[in-house]
Short mmCIF file of C-alpha atoms in Angstrom, two decimals:
data_model
loop_
_atom_site.label_atom_id
_atom_site.label_comp_id
_atom_site.label_asym_id
_atom_site.label_seq_id
_atom_site.Cartn_x
_atom_site.Cartn_y
_atom_site.Cartn_z
CA MET M 1 25.46 -5.47 -11.79
CA VAL M 2 22.48 -7.64 -11.16
CA VAL M 3 20.06 -6.65 -13.87
CA LEU M 4 16.82 -8.00 -12.53
CA GLN M 5 16.17 -8.81 -8.87
CA MET M 6 12.45 -8.60 -8.34
CA ALA M 7 12.33 -10.17 -4.90
CA THR M 8 14.15 -12.65 -2.75
CA ARG M 9 11.44 -14.58 -1.01
CA ARG M 10 10.16 -17.89 -2.37
CA THR M 11 6.65 -16.88 -1.30
CA MET M 12 6.67 -14.04 -3.82
CA SER M 13 8.53 -15.75 -6.68
CA SER M 14 5.58 -17.24 -8.55
CA ILE M 15 3.65 -13.98 -8.64
CA LEU M 16 6.64 -11.87 -9.60
CA ASN M 17 7.79 -14.34 -12.22
CA ARG M 18 4.37 -14.11 -13.80
CA SER M 19 4.53 -10.34 -13.60
CA LEU M 20 7.90 -10.49 -15.35
CA GLY M 21 6.39 -12.33 -18.30
CA LEU M 22 7.82 -15.79 -17.65
CA LEU M 23 4.58 -17.58 -18.49
CA GLY M 24 5.57 -18.06 -22.08
CA GLY M 25 4.26 -16.41 -25.20
CA ARG M 26 0.78 -15.59 -26.42
CA SER M 27 0.25 -19.15 -27.68
CA ALA M 28 0.94 -20.59 -24.23
CA VAL M 29 -1.62 -18.26 -22.68
CA LEU M 30 -4.27 -19.11 -25.24
CA ALA M 31 -3.52 -22.83 -24.91
CA SER M 32 -4.34 -22.60 -21.20
CA GLY M 33 -7.87 -21.48 -22.07
CA ILE M 34 -7.38 -17.99 -20.61
CA GLN M 35 -8.16 -15.14 -22.97
CA THR M 36 -6.03 -12.05 -23.46
CA PHE M 37 -7.35 -8.58 -22.80
CA GLY M 38 -8.72 -8.05 -26.26
CA THR M 39 -11.28 -10.85 -25.89
CA ALA M 40 -14.29 -11.56 -23.71
CA ALA M 41 -12.38 -12.93 -20.71
CA ALA M 42 -14.29 -10.72 -18.32
CA LEU M 43 -17.61 -11.87 -19.77
CA GLU M 44 -17.25 -15.40 -18.40
CA GLU M 45 -19.49 -16.39 -15.51
CA PRO M 46 -17.80 -15.21 -12.29
CA ILE M 47 -16.23 -17.92 -10.16
CA THR M 48 -17.91 -18.38 -6.77
CA PRO M 49 -15.41 -17.29 -4.08
CA PRO M 50 -14.42 -20.15 -1.73
CA VAL M 51 -15.21 -18.19 1.46
CA GLN M 52 -18.12 -16.97 3.54
CA VAL M 53 -18.49 -13.44 4.90
CA ASN M 54 -18.82 -13.81 8.68
CA TYR M 55 -17.82 -10.41 10.05
CA THR M 56 -19.66 -7.27 8.96
CA LYS M 57 -20.19 -5.35 12.20
CA LEU M 58 -18.00 -2.79 13.92
CA LEU M 59 -15.37 -4.07 16.34
CA ILE M 60 -15.43 -1.99 19.52
CA ASN M 61 -13.91 -3.03 22.85
CA GLY M 62 -13.45 -6.61 21.69
CA GLN M 63 -17.05 -7.11 20.54
CA PHE M 64 -18.70 -7.03 17.13
CA VAL M 65 -21.55 -4.54 17.40
CA ASP M 66 -24.02 -2.72 15.18
CA SER M 67 -23.43 0.93 14.40
CA ALA M 68 -25.15 3.36 16.74
CA SER M 69 -27.41 4.52 13.90
CA GLY M 70 -28.20 0.99 12.78
CA LYS M 71 -27.15 1.94 9.23
CA THR M 72 -25.30 -0.37 6.87
CA PHE M 73 -23.67 0.11 3.49
CA PRO M 74 -22.97 -2.37 0.68
CA THR M 75 -19.51 -3.59 -0.19
CA LEU M 76 -19.38 -4.57 -3.85
CA ASP M 77 -17.74 -7.25 -5.98
CA PRO M 78 -15.59 -5.36 -8.55
CA ARG M 79 -16.05 -8.22 -11.01
CA THR M 80 -19.78 -7.55 -11.32
CA GLY M 81 -20.72 -4.48 -9.29
CA GLU M 82 -23.04 -6.69 -7.23
CA VAL M 83 -23.35 -6.64 -3.45
CA ILE M 84 -21.12 -8.99 -1.47
CA ALA M 85 -22.46 -8.01 1.96
CA HIS M 86 -23.98 -5.16 3.91
CA VAL M 87 -21.55 -3.76 6.49
CA SER M 88 -22.29 -1.65 9.56
CA GLU M 89 -21.75 2.02 8.77
CA GLY M 90 -19.85 3.79 11.51
CA ASP M 91 -20.10 7.53 12.05
CA ALA M 92 -19.01 10.09 14.66
CA GLU M 93 -20.86 8.42 17.52
CA ASP M 94 -19.19 5.08 16.75
CA ILE M 95 -15.80 6.77 16.57
CA ASN M 96 -16.48 8.23 20.01
CA ARG M 97 -17.31 4.77 21.36
CA ALA M 98 -14.19 3.29 19.81
CA VAL M 99 -11.90 6.07 21.06
CA SER M 100 -13.34 5.72 24.56
CA ALA M 101 -12.61 1.99 24.49
CA ALA M 102 -9.09 2.59 23.21
CA ARG M 103 -8.46 5.28 25.81
CA LYS M 104 -9.60 3.05 28.65
CA ALA M 105 -7.51 0.17 27.31
CA PHE M 106 -4.45 2.42 27.22
CA ASP M 107 -4.94 4.16 30.56
CA GLU M 108 -6.22 1.19 32.55
CA GLY M 109 -5.67 -1.95 30.52
CA PRO M 110 -2.78 -4.42 30.44
CA TRP M 111 -1.41 -3.79 26.94
CA PRO M 112 1.01 -0.88 27.54
CA LYS M 113 1.95 -2.41 30.91
CA MET M 114 2.89 -5.76 29.39
CA THR M 115 6.52 -6.58 28.82
CA GLY M 116 7.64 -6.22 25.25
CA TYR M 117 8.21 -9.97 25.17
CA ALA M 118 4.59 -10.66 26.17
CA ARG M 119 3.36 -8.37 23.37
CA SER M 120 5.69 -10.06 20.90
CA ARG M 121 4.29 -13.49 21.73
CA ILE M 122 0.75 -12.29 20.92
CA LEU M 123 1.87 -10.75 17.63
CA ASN M 124 3.72 -13.92 16.64
CA ARG M 125 0.71 -16.04 17.59
CA PHE M 126 -1.42 -13.79 15.40
CA ALA M 127 0.92 -14.35 12.44
CA ASP M 128 0.58 -18.10 12.97
CA LEU M 129 -3.22 -17.83 12.93
CA VAL M 130 -3.17 -15.76 9.74
CA GLU M 131 -1.07 -18.44 8.07
CA GLU M 132 -3.63 -21.04 9.12
CA HIS M 133 -6.40 -18.92 7.57
CA ASN M 134 -4.36 -17.88 4.51
CA ASP M 135 -6.86 -19.12 1.93
CA GLU M 136 -9.92 -17.52 3.54
CA LEU M 137 -8.24 -14.14 3.97
CA ALA M 138 -6.85 -14.26 0.42
CA ALA M 139 -10.29 -15.07 -1.00
CA LEU M 140 -11.92 -12.22 0.93
CA GLU M 141 -9.20 -9.81 -0.22
CA THR M 142 -9.67 -10.77 -3.86
CA TRP M 143 -13.47 -10.78 -3.66
CA ASP M 144 -13.65 -7.33 -2.06
CA ASN M 145 -10.77 -5.73 -3.99
CA GLY M 146 -10.50 -7.49 -7.37
CA LYS M 147 -6.79 -8.31 -7.26
CA PRO M 148 -5.68 -11.75 -8.50
CA TYR M 149 -6.19 -14.50 -5.94
CA GLU M 150 -2.69 -15.86 -6.57
CA GLN M 151 -1.28 -12.45 -5.68
CA SER M 152 -3.30 -12.35 -2.46
CA ALA M 153 -2.57 -15.92 -1.39
CA GLN M 154 1.04 -16.36 -2.48
CA SER M 155 2.45 -12.88 -2.00
CA GLU M 156 0.41 -10.52 0.14
CA ILE M 157 -0.67 -12.81 2.98
CA PRO M 158 2.89 -14.17 3.48
CA THR M 159 4.19 -10.59 3.43
CA PHE M 160 1.51 -9.63 5.98
CA CYS M 161 2.73 -12.39 8.30
CA ARG M 162 6.37 -11.37 7.83
CA LEU M 163 5.53 -7.79 8.75
CA PHE M 164 3.86 -8.80 12.00
CA ARG M 165 6.75 -11.11 12.91
CA TYR M 166 9.14 -8.25 12.16
CA TYR M 167 7.30 -5.96 14.58
CA ALA M 168 6.97 -8.75 17.12
CA GLY M 169 10.75 -8.88 17.05
CA TRP M 170 10.94 -5.17 17.84
CA ALA M 171 8.48 -5.22 20.75
CA ASP M 172 11.09 -6.14 23.38
CA LYS M 173 13.92 -4.11 21.84
CA ILE M 174 12.44 -0.62 22.14
CA HIS M 175 14.54 1.19 24.72
CA GLY M 176 15.69 4.62 25.73
CA LEU M 177 19.10 6.05 26.51
CA VAL M 178 21.16 7.25 29.43
CA VAL M 179 23.01 10.36 28.27
CA PRO M 180 25.87 12.26 29.91
CA ALA M 181 25.22 15.77 31.18
CA ASP M 182 27.59 18.67 31.79
CA SER M 183 26.65 18.66 35.47
CA SER M 184 25.96 16.22 38.29
CA HIS M 185 22.71 14.86 36.92
CA HIS M 186 21.50 11.46 35.82
CA VAL M 187 19.66 11.87 32.50
CA GLN M 188 17.36 9.24 31.04
CA VAL M 189 15.70 9.49 27.63
CA LEU M 190 12.55 7.35 27.65
CA HIS M 191 10.66 6.11 24.61
CA GLU M 192 7.02 5.78 25.64
CA PRO M 193 3.95 4.63 23.70
CA ILE M 194 2.18 7.69 22.35
CA GLY M 195 -1.34 6.62 23.42
CA VAL M 196 -4.42 6.23 21.25
CA ALA M 197 -3.53 6.00 17.55
CA GLY M 198 -6.10 6.78 14.87
CA GLN M 199 -5.37 5.00 11.61
CA ILE M 200 -7.06 5.31 8.20
CA ILE M 201 -6.16 2.77 5.53
CA PRO M 202 -6.85 2.67 1.76
CA TRP M 203 -8.54 0.14 -0.50
CA ASN M 204 -5.71 -0.86 -2.85
CA PHE M 205 -3.81 -3.06 -0.35
CA PRO M 206 -6.22 -3.48 2.57
CA LEU M 207 -4.35 -6.22 4.44
CA LEU M 208 -0.84 -4.93 3.84
CA MET M 209 -1.83 -1.44 4.96
CA PHE M 210 -3.41 -3.00 8.06
CA ALA M 211 0.00 -4.54 8.80
CA TRP M 212 1.96 -1.36 8.04
CA LYS M 213 -0.19 0.59 10.49
CA VAL M 214 -1.26 -1.85 13.20
CA GLY M 215 2.04 -3.73 13.53
CA PRO M 216 4.31 -0.89 14.74
CA ALA M 217 1.58 0.73 16.85
CA LEU M 218 0.95 -2.47 18.79
CA ALA M 219 4.65 -3.31 19.13
CA CYS M 220 5.16 0.05 20.83
CA GLY M 221 2.31 -0.56 23.32
CA ASN M 222 -0.35 1.75 21.87
CA THR M 223 -4.08 1.25 21.41
CA ILE M 224 -5.80 1.82 18.07
CA VAL M 225 -8.94 2.97 16.31
CA LEU M 226 -8.67 1.81 12.70
CA LYS M 227 -10.98 3.09 9.97
CA THR M 228 -11.08 0.90 6.88
CA ALA M 229 -11.80 2.05 3.35
CA GLU M 230 -15.51 1.79 2.60
CA GLN M 231 -14.70 -0.15 -0.59
CA THR M 232 -12.80 -2.92 1.25
CA PRO M 233 -13.90 -3.44 4.87
CA LEU M 234 -13.98 -7.24 5.04
CA THR M 235 -10.43 -8.47 5.59
CA ALA M 236 -9.59 -6.02 8.39
CA LEU M 237 -12.56 -7.31 10.39
CA TYR M 238 -11.50 -10.92 9.84
CA ALA M 239 -7.86 -10.17 10.74
CA ALA M 240 -8.92 -8.25 13.86
CA LYS M 241 -10.94 -11.26 15.01
CA LEU M 242 -7.86 -13.47 14.65
CA LEU M 243 -5.78 -10.93 16.56
CA HIS M 244 -8.15 -11.21 19.50
CA GLU M 245 -7.99 -15.00 19.27
CA ALA M 246 -4.22 -14.61 19.60
CA GLY M 247 -4.71 -12.90 22.97
CA LEU M 248 -5.02 -9.18 22.24
CA PRO M 249 -6.88 -7.56 25.16
CA ASP M 250 -10.27 -5.94 24.54
CA GLY M 251 -10.21 -2.32 23.47
CA VAL M 252 -6.65 -2.36 22.16
CA LEU M 253 -7.72 -2.59 18.50
CA ASN M 254 -11.08 -1.18 17.40
CA VAL M 255 -12.16 -1.36 13.75
CA ILE M 256 -14.73 1.04 12.27
CA SER M 257 -16.13 0.63 8.76
CA GLY M 258 -17.49 3.84 7.28
CA TYR M 259 -17.06 6.80 4.99
CA GLY M 260 -14.37 9.46 5.02
CA PRO M 261 -16.54 12.58 5.52
CA THR M 262 -18.25 11.01 8.56
CA ALA M 263 -16.15 8.37 10.33
CA GLY M 264 -12.82 9.48 8.87
CA ALA M 265 -13.33 13.14 9.67
CA ALA M 266 -14.51 12.31 13.20
CA LEU M 267 -11.37 10.27 13.83
CA ALA M 268 -9.00 12.87 12.36
CA SER M 269 -10.53 15.67 14.45
CA HIS M 270 -11.05 13.73 17.69
CA MET M 271 -9.62 15.50 20.72
CA ASP M 272 -8.73 12.26 22.53
CA VAL M 273 -6.73 10.71 19.69
CA ASP M 274 -2.99 11.20 20.32
CA LYS M 275 -1.61 10.34 16.89
CA LEU M 276 -3.00 9.91 13.38
CA ALA M 277 -1.72 7.86 10.43
CA PHE M 278 -3.28 8.08 6.97
CA THR M 279 -2.63 6.40 3.63
CA GLY M 280 -4.55 7.63 0.61
CA SER M 281 -4.71 10.42 -1.93
CA THR M 282 -2.84 13.68 -1.54
CA GLU M 283 -6.10 15.63 -1.73
CA THR M 284 -7.62 13.71 1.19
CA GLY M 285 -4.31 13.85 3.06
CA LYS M 286 -4.53 17.64 3.08
CA ILE M 287 -7.99 17.44 4.65
CA VAL M 288 -6.82 14.95 7.27
CA LEU M 289 -3.85 17.14 8.17
CA GLU M 290 -6.06 20.22 8.50
CA LEU M 291 -8.55 18.40 10.76
CA ALA M 292 -5.75 17.13 12.97
CA ALA M 293 -4.24 20.59 13.25
CA LYS M 294 -7.54 22.31 14.03
CA SER M 295 -8.39 19.85 16.79
CA ASN M 296 -5.63 18.92 19.23
CA LEU M 297 -2.63 19.37 16.91
CA LYS M 298 -1.99 15.62 16.94
CA PRO M 299 1.05 14.44 14.95
CA VAL M 300 0.18 12.96 11.57
CA THR M 301 1.95 10.43 9.36
CA LEU M 302 0.91 10.69 5.70
CA GLU M 303 1.66 8.21 2.92
CA LEU M 304 0.11 9.81 -0.14
CA GLY M 305 0.08 9.77 -3.92
CA GLY M 306 2.83 9.47 -6.47
CA LYS M 307 3.75 9.83 -10.13
CA SER M 308 6.92 7.78 -10.09
CA PRO M 309 9.40 7.91 -12.97
CA MET M 310 10.75 4.65 -14.41
CA ILE M 311 13.91 5.56 -16.32
CA ILE M 312 15.27 3.24 -19.04
CA PHE M 313 18.74 4.00 -20.40
CA ASP M 314 20.08 3.01 -23.81
CA ASP M 315 22.57 0.55 -22.26
CA ALA M 316 19.72 -1.56 -20.86
CA ASP M 317 18.62 -4.97 -22.07
CA VAL M 318 15.42 -3.78 -23.74
CA ASP M 319 13.50 -7.04 -23.29
CA LYS M 320 14.16 -7.08 -19.56
CA ALA M 321 13.47 -3.37 -19.30
CA VAL M 322 10.08 -3.84 -20.97
CA GLU M 323 9.13 -6.57 -18.52
CA LEU M 324 10.22 -4.53 -15.52
CA ALA M 325 8.45 -1.37 -16.69
CA HIS M 326 5.33 -3.42 -17.42
CA PHE M 327 5.37 -4.83 -13.89
CA ALA M 328 6.12 -1.40 -12.38
CA LEU M 329 2.95 0.06 -13.92
CA PHE M 330 0.38 -2.71 -14.33
CA PHE M 331 0.87 -4.59 -11.04
CA ASN M 332 -2.29 -4.55 -8.91
CA GLN M 333 -4.31 -3.18 -11.85
CA GLY M 334 -2.10 -0.08 -11.76
CA GLN M 335 -3.61 0.79 -8.38
CA CYS M 336 -0.30 1.46 -6.63
CA CYS M 337 0.75 4.78 -5.13
CA CYS M 338 4.32 4.10 -6.26
CA ALA M 339 3.49 2.76 -9.74
CA GLY M 340 6.10 3.59 -12.36
CA SER M 341 3.59 5.66 -14.29
CA ARG M 342 6.05 7.90 -16.15
CA THR M 343 8.19 5.57 -18.27
CA PHE M 344 11.16 7.63 -19.51
CA VAL M 345 13.02 5.81 -22.33
CA HIS M 346 16.24 6.95 -23.99
CA GLU M 347 15.70 8.09 -27.56
CA GLN M 348 18.10 5.51 -29.00
CA VAL M 349 15.95 2.58 -27.83
CA TYR M 350 12.59 4.35 -27.67
CA ASP M 351 10.93 2.88 -30.78
CA GLU M 352 12.06 -0.66 -29.97
CA PHE M 353 10.85 -0.28 -26.41
CA VAL M 354 7.41 0.98 -27.45
CA GLU M 355 6.84 -1.92 -29.86
CA LYS M 356 7.88 -4.51 -27.30
CA ALA M 357 5.86 -2.81 -24.56
CA LYS M 358 2.82 -3.01 -26.83
CA ALA M 359 3.40 -6.71 -27.45
CA ARG M 360 3.71 -7.36 -23.72
CA ALA M 361 0.50 -5.45 -22.98
CA LEU M 362 -1.34 -7.52 -25.58
CA ARG M 363 -0.17 -10.68 -23.79
CA ARG M 364 -1.38 -9.49 -20.40
CA VAL M 365 -4.07 -11.82 -19.06
CA VAL M 366 -7.14 -9.94 -17.85
CA GLY M 367 -10.12 -11.70 -16.32
CA ASP M 368 -11.77 -13.10 -13.22
CA PRO M 369 -9.12 -12.72 -10.48
CA PHE M 370 -10.10 -16.10 -9.02
CA LYS M 371 -9.03 -17.82 -12.23
CA LYS M 372 -5.56 -19.33 -12.21
CA GLY M 373 -3.06 -17.45 -14.37
CA VAL M 374 -4.94 -14.15 -14.47
CA GLU M 375 -2.60 -11.19 -14.12
CA GLN M 376 -5.13 -8.35 -13.98
CA GLY M 377 -8.57 -8.16 -12.44
CA PRO M 378 -11.06 -5.28 -12.41
CA GLN M 379 -10.56 -1.80 -11.01
CA ILE M 380 -11.97 -1.31 -7.52
CA ASP M 381 -15.29 0.40 -8.36
CA ASP M 382 -17.19 2.51 -10.86
CA GLU M 383 -15.72 5.76 -9.56
CA GLN M 384 -12.16 4.60 -10.15
CA PHE M 385 -13.14 2.96 -13.45
CA ASN M 386 -14.64 6.21 -14.73
CA LYS M 387 -11.63 8.19 -13.52
CA VAL M 388 -9.24 5.97 -15.47
CA MET M 389 -11.39 6.10 -18.60
CA ARG M 390 -11.47 9.90 -18.37
CA TYR M 391 -7.65 10.00 -18.29
CA ILE M 392 -7.51 7.71 -21.32
CA ARG M 393 -9.78 10.12 -23.21
CA SER M 394 -7.56 12.98 -22.02
CA GLY M 395 -4.47 11.25 -23.37
CA VAL M 396 -6.07 10.79 -26.79
CA GLY M 397 -7.41 14.34 -26.79
CA SER M 398 -4.06 15.89 -25.87
CA GLY M 399 -2.27 14.28 -28.80
CA ALA M 400 -0.53 11.28 -27.26
CA THR M 401 -0.41 8.15 -29.44
CA LEU M 402 -2.66 5.34 -28.20
CA VAL M 403 -0.47 2.29 -28.72
CA SER M 404 -2.70 -0.36 -27.14
CA GLY M 405 -5.88 -0.71 -25.12
CA GLY M 406 -7.96 2.34 -24.37
CA ASP M 407 -11.30 0.69 -23.75
CA ARG M 408 -13.21 -1.35 -21.21
CA ILE M 409 -13.56 -5.12 -21.39
CA GLY M 410 -17.13 -6.39 -21.44
CA ASN M 411 -20.10 -4.53 -20.03
CA LYS M 412 -20.13 -5.94 -16.50
CA GLY M 413 -17.68 -5.13 -13.75
CA TYR M 414 -14.80 -2.69 -13.94
CA TYR M 415 -12.30 -4.28 -16.33
CA ILE M 416 -10.05 -2.02 -18.41
CA GLN M 417 -7.70 -3.00 -21.23
CA PRO M 418 -3.98 -2.58 -20.45
CA THR M 419 -3.39 0.78 -22.09
CA ILE M 420 -0.18 2.33 -23.44
CA PHE M 421 0.46 5.85 -24.74
CA SER M 422 3.62 6.89 -26.60
CA ASN M 423 4.76 10.36 -27.64
CA VAL M 424 3.66 11.64 -24.24
CA LYS M 425 4.69 15.17 -23.27
CA ASP M 426 5.39 16.40 -19.74
CA GLU M 427 2.55 18.93 -19.77
CA MET M 428 -0.14 16.33 -20.56
CA GLU M 429 -2.53 15.30 -17.77
CA ILE M 430 -1.57 11.66 -18.17
CA ALA M 431 2.07 12.61 -17.45
CA LYS M 432 1.29 14.81 -14.43
CA ASP M 433 -1.65 13.32 -12.55
CA GLU M 434 -1.89 10.12 -10.56
CA ILE M 435 -4.18 7.96 -12.69
CA PHE M 436 -4.18 4.89 -10.43
CA GLY M 437 -5.01 2.49 -13.21
CA PRO M 438 -3.55 0.35 -16.04
CA VAL M 439 -2.31 3.26 -18.18
CA GLN M 440 1.38 3.44 -19.13
CA SER M 441 2.77 6.73 -20.44
CA ILE M 442 6.06 6.41 -22.35
CA LEU M 443 8.17 9.55 -22.67
CA LYS M 444 11.41 10.08 -24.63
CA PHE M 445 14.63 11.63 -23.25
CA LYS M 446 18.09 12.44 -24.62
CA ASP M 447 20.56 12.53 -21.72
CA ILE M 448 20.94 12.07 -17.98
CA ASP M 449 20.73 15.74 -17.02
CA GLU M 450 17.50 16.16 -18.94
CA VAL M 451 15.82 13.13 -17.42
CA ILE M 452 16.82 14.13 -13.88
CA ARG M 453 15.29 17.55 -14.38
CA ARG M 454 12.08 16.17 -15.89
CA ALA M 455 11.72 13.33 -13.40
CA ASN M 456 11.98 15.78 -10.50
CA ALA M 457 9.52 18.25 -12.07
CA SER M 458 6.57 16.84 -10.16
CA HIS M 459 4.65 17.69 -7.01
CA TYR M 460 5.15 14.06 -6.01
CA GLY M 461 8.24 12.26 -4.77
CA LEU M 462 7.26 8.81 -3.59
CA ALA M 463 9.48 6.47 -5.63
CA ALA M 464 11.52 6.06 -8.81
CA GLY M 465 13.01 3.26 -10.86
CA VAL M 466 16.26 3.23 -12.85
CA PHE M 467 17.25 0.57 -15.38
CA THR M 468 20.86 0.68 -16.50
CA SER M 469 23.98 -1.47 -16.66
CA ASN M 470 26.19 1.53 -15.82
CA ILE M 471 26.94 1.84 -12.11
CA ASP M 472 27.98 5.48 -12.46
CA LYS M 473 24.62 6.41 -13.97
CA ALA M 474 22.86 4.46 -11.23
CA ASN M 475 24.80 6.24 -8.48
CA THR M 476 24.17 9.64 -10.05
CA LEU M 477 20.42 9.00 -10.25
CA THR M 478 20.07 7.63 -6.72
CA ARG M 479 21.36 10.89 -5.31
CA ALA M 480 19.74 13.25 -7.80
CA LEU M 481 16.16 11.93 -7.81
CA ARG M 482 13.97 13.51 -5.14
CA ALA M 483 11.97 10.51 -4.02
CA GLY M 484 11.71 8.38 -0.91
CA THR M 485 12.62 5.09 -2.61
CA ILE M 486 14.88 4.51 -5.62
CA TRP M 487 14.83 1.03 -7.16
CA ILE M 488 17.85 0.18 -9.32
CA ASN M 489 17.17 -2.57 -11.88
CA CYS M 490 14.18 -3.71 -9.86
CA PHE M 491 10.82 -2.31 -8.78
CA ASP M 492 8.29 -2.78 -5.99
CA VAL M 493 10.79 -4.61 -3.79
CA PHE M 494 9.19 -4.30 -0.37
CA ASP M 495 10.75 -5.69 2.78
CA ALA M 496 9.62 -5.27 6.36
CA ALA M 497 12.89 -3.53 7.21
CA ILE M 498 12.90 -1.08 4.27
CA PRO M 499 11.38 2.32 5.15
CA PHE M 500 8.77 3.63 2.73
CA GLY M 501 7.48 7.16 2.32
CA GLY M 502 7.72 10.22 0.15
CA TYR M 503 9.22 13.60 -0.54
CA LYS M 504 7.16 16.69 -1.31
CA MET M 505 3.40 16.07 -1.66
CA SER M 506 3.82 12.33 -1.36
CA GLY M 507 3.67 12.57 2.40
CA HIS M 508 5.32 12.93 5.80
CA GLY M 509 7.09 10.22 7.78
CA ARG M 510 7.99 6.64 6.95
CA GLU M 511 6.22 3.29 7.10
CA LYS M 512 7.98 -0.02 7.79
CA GLY M 513 11.43 -0.53 9.22
CA ILE M 514 12.81 0.95 12.42
CA ASP M 515 11.69 4.43 11.33
CA SER M 516 8.03 3.44 11.56
CA LEU M 517 8.38 2.83 15.31
CA LYS M 518 9.20 6.51 15.80
CA ASN M 519 5.67 7.35 14.63
CA TYR M 520 4.20 5.66 17.69
CA LEU M 521 6.64 6.67 20.43
CA GLN M 522 6.83 9.75 22.61
CA ILE M 523 10.23 10.94 23.87
CA LYS M 524 10.59 11.99 27.49
CA ALA M 525 13.70 13.30 29.25
CA VAL M 526 14.05 12.53 32.97
CA VAL M 527 16.71 14.48 34.90
CA THR M 528 17.71 13.59 38.49
CA PRO M 529 20.42 15.27 40.62
CA LEU M 530 23.39 13.13 41.65
CA LYS M 531 24.91 13.66 45.10
CA ASN M 532 28.65 13.05 45.27
CA PRO M 533 28.77 10.83 42.15
CA ALA M 534 31.74 8.49 41.81
CA TRP M 535 31.84 9.33 38.13
CA LEU M 536 30.00 11.37 35.52
#
């Protein structure tokens, strides 16, 4: 069995190799002049981002406009907490304007009436433009979000382009069926665009979530009102501008920056929105679903939280397992809905694993995300920073052993030390709740039946990882674990064709792949009598 296959694309290899600890040892890191997490790396003077902020207004009907109220809100640099730019603050009136534009573009405009091939050419042209502007988009993403620039530029932007080319390929291949009937009737099953799609995206992967939502909706011929996360509005506005340069008609994609209780709630409850898609926390997902139901009962796709188990068996190569589990949890500052945040380790290798996991955490490079070689930047904002620190205090208070980290780095920005707890019990908060930060909880198990039961004892069911050299164990786990994605001897392998979504309170529906198209299509049966048919 292949023990470690992190990804197959060359565009992702440098980032994933770094995540897998192939930079060399602690001495190599220190020799490069980059400090490890236990030093003052985050206290260095922040690097000036190599990009200008040009788009801060709302995008409605193809034009950048001020909000109806004239209000703006600040978007902050997570490295310092300082203001990057002031962005127009959309509310219910702006949502109404955007929905009206989207409705007119769907009912009267050219987009749904275009051939699938014509739509695919625009989407492919857009991917080409994004590639041309790779560095600017990557810098904006890192500046607004705090993730390492190398991750943005070398992994996420190329994946963004691949996703849009994938959906461009589907645009002219969406078709219905002709089905036989038990009588003299011609029966067609049509797959039609659903109409105006409302979409709400999160702050942890702003551009990738833009692609996951916008790509399939446009391929199917729909129009969109997209609400960005208030923490990270900048890259969606830039990308939307490029999409219009590629030839997207006015009104097809409208982008509203604003807050959840105002703009988000207005979109979720709007009577003229035909479909809603939301990615975010489970708590907010419940509110979104309720608003959709109480308005026009619009269908809702939900990609929500997770508390994914990462299961390490005693037959595993411990060194490789440590690297994989480290990547599964700490990637993107731990701000991943599918993070392997419950690391279950077999009792026979538990102590060795904990010591090596500690050593790997101490080698993790934390600092300014614009600095080459940095693996971990700051958390997104003070709210998330304080939430993570509260969970660290909870872990200590509940009796878990703090193996490494546990504190902030510096006194400016939202940097947190890579933190590991051992001797974690299932009933502890850090083992049950989605922390969404760089906190690894390592739990001990004895046998396969026990770990299946404990791994499934969660309200969540988004993903799981299994590390073993035994194919029988792997096959048993893939069928027994109640989660939407099971990674065997790998983690966070995302491909445009692989569906992603959860069981239980991790959501409804699937993103990516052919299944995502179903979210944006309506099914219609057309039945016509046949007079004296030659055949049935």
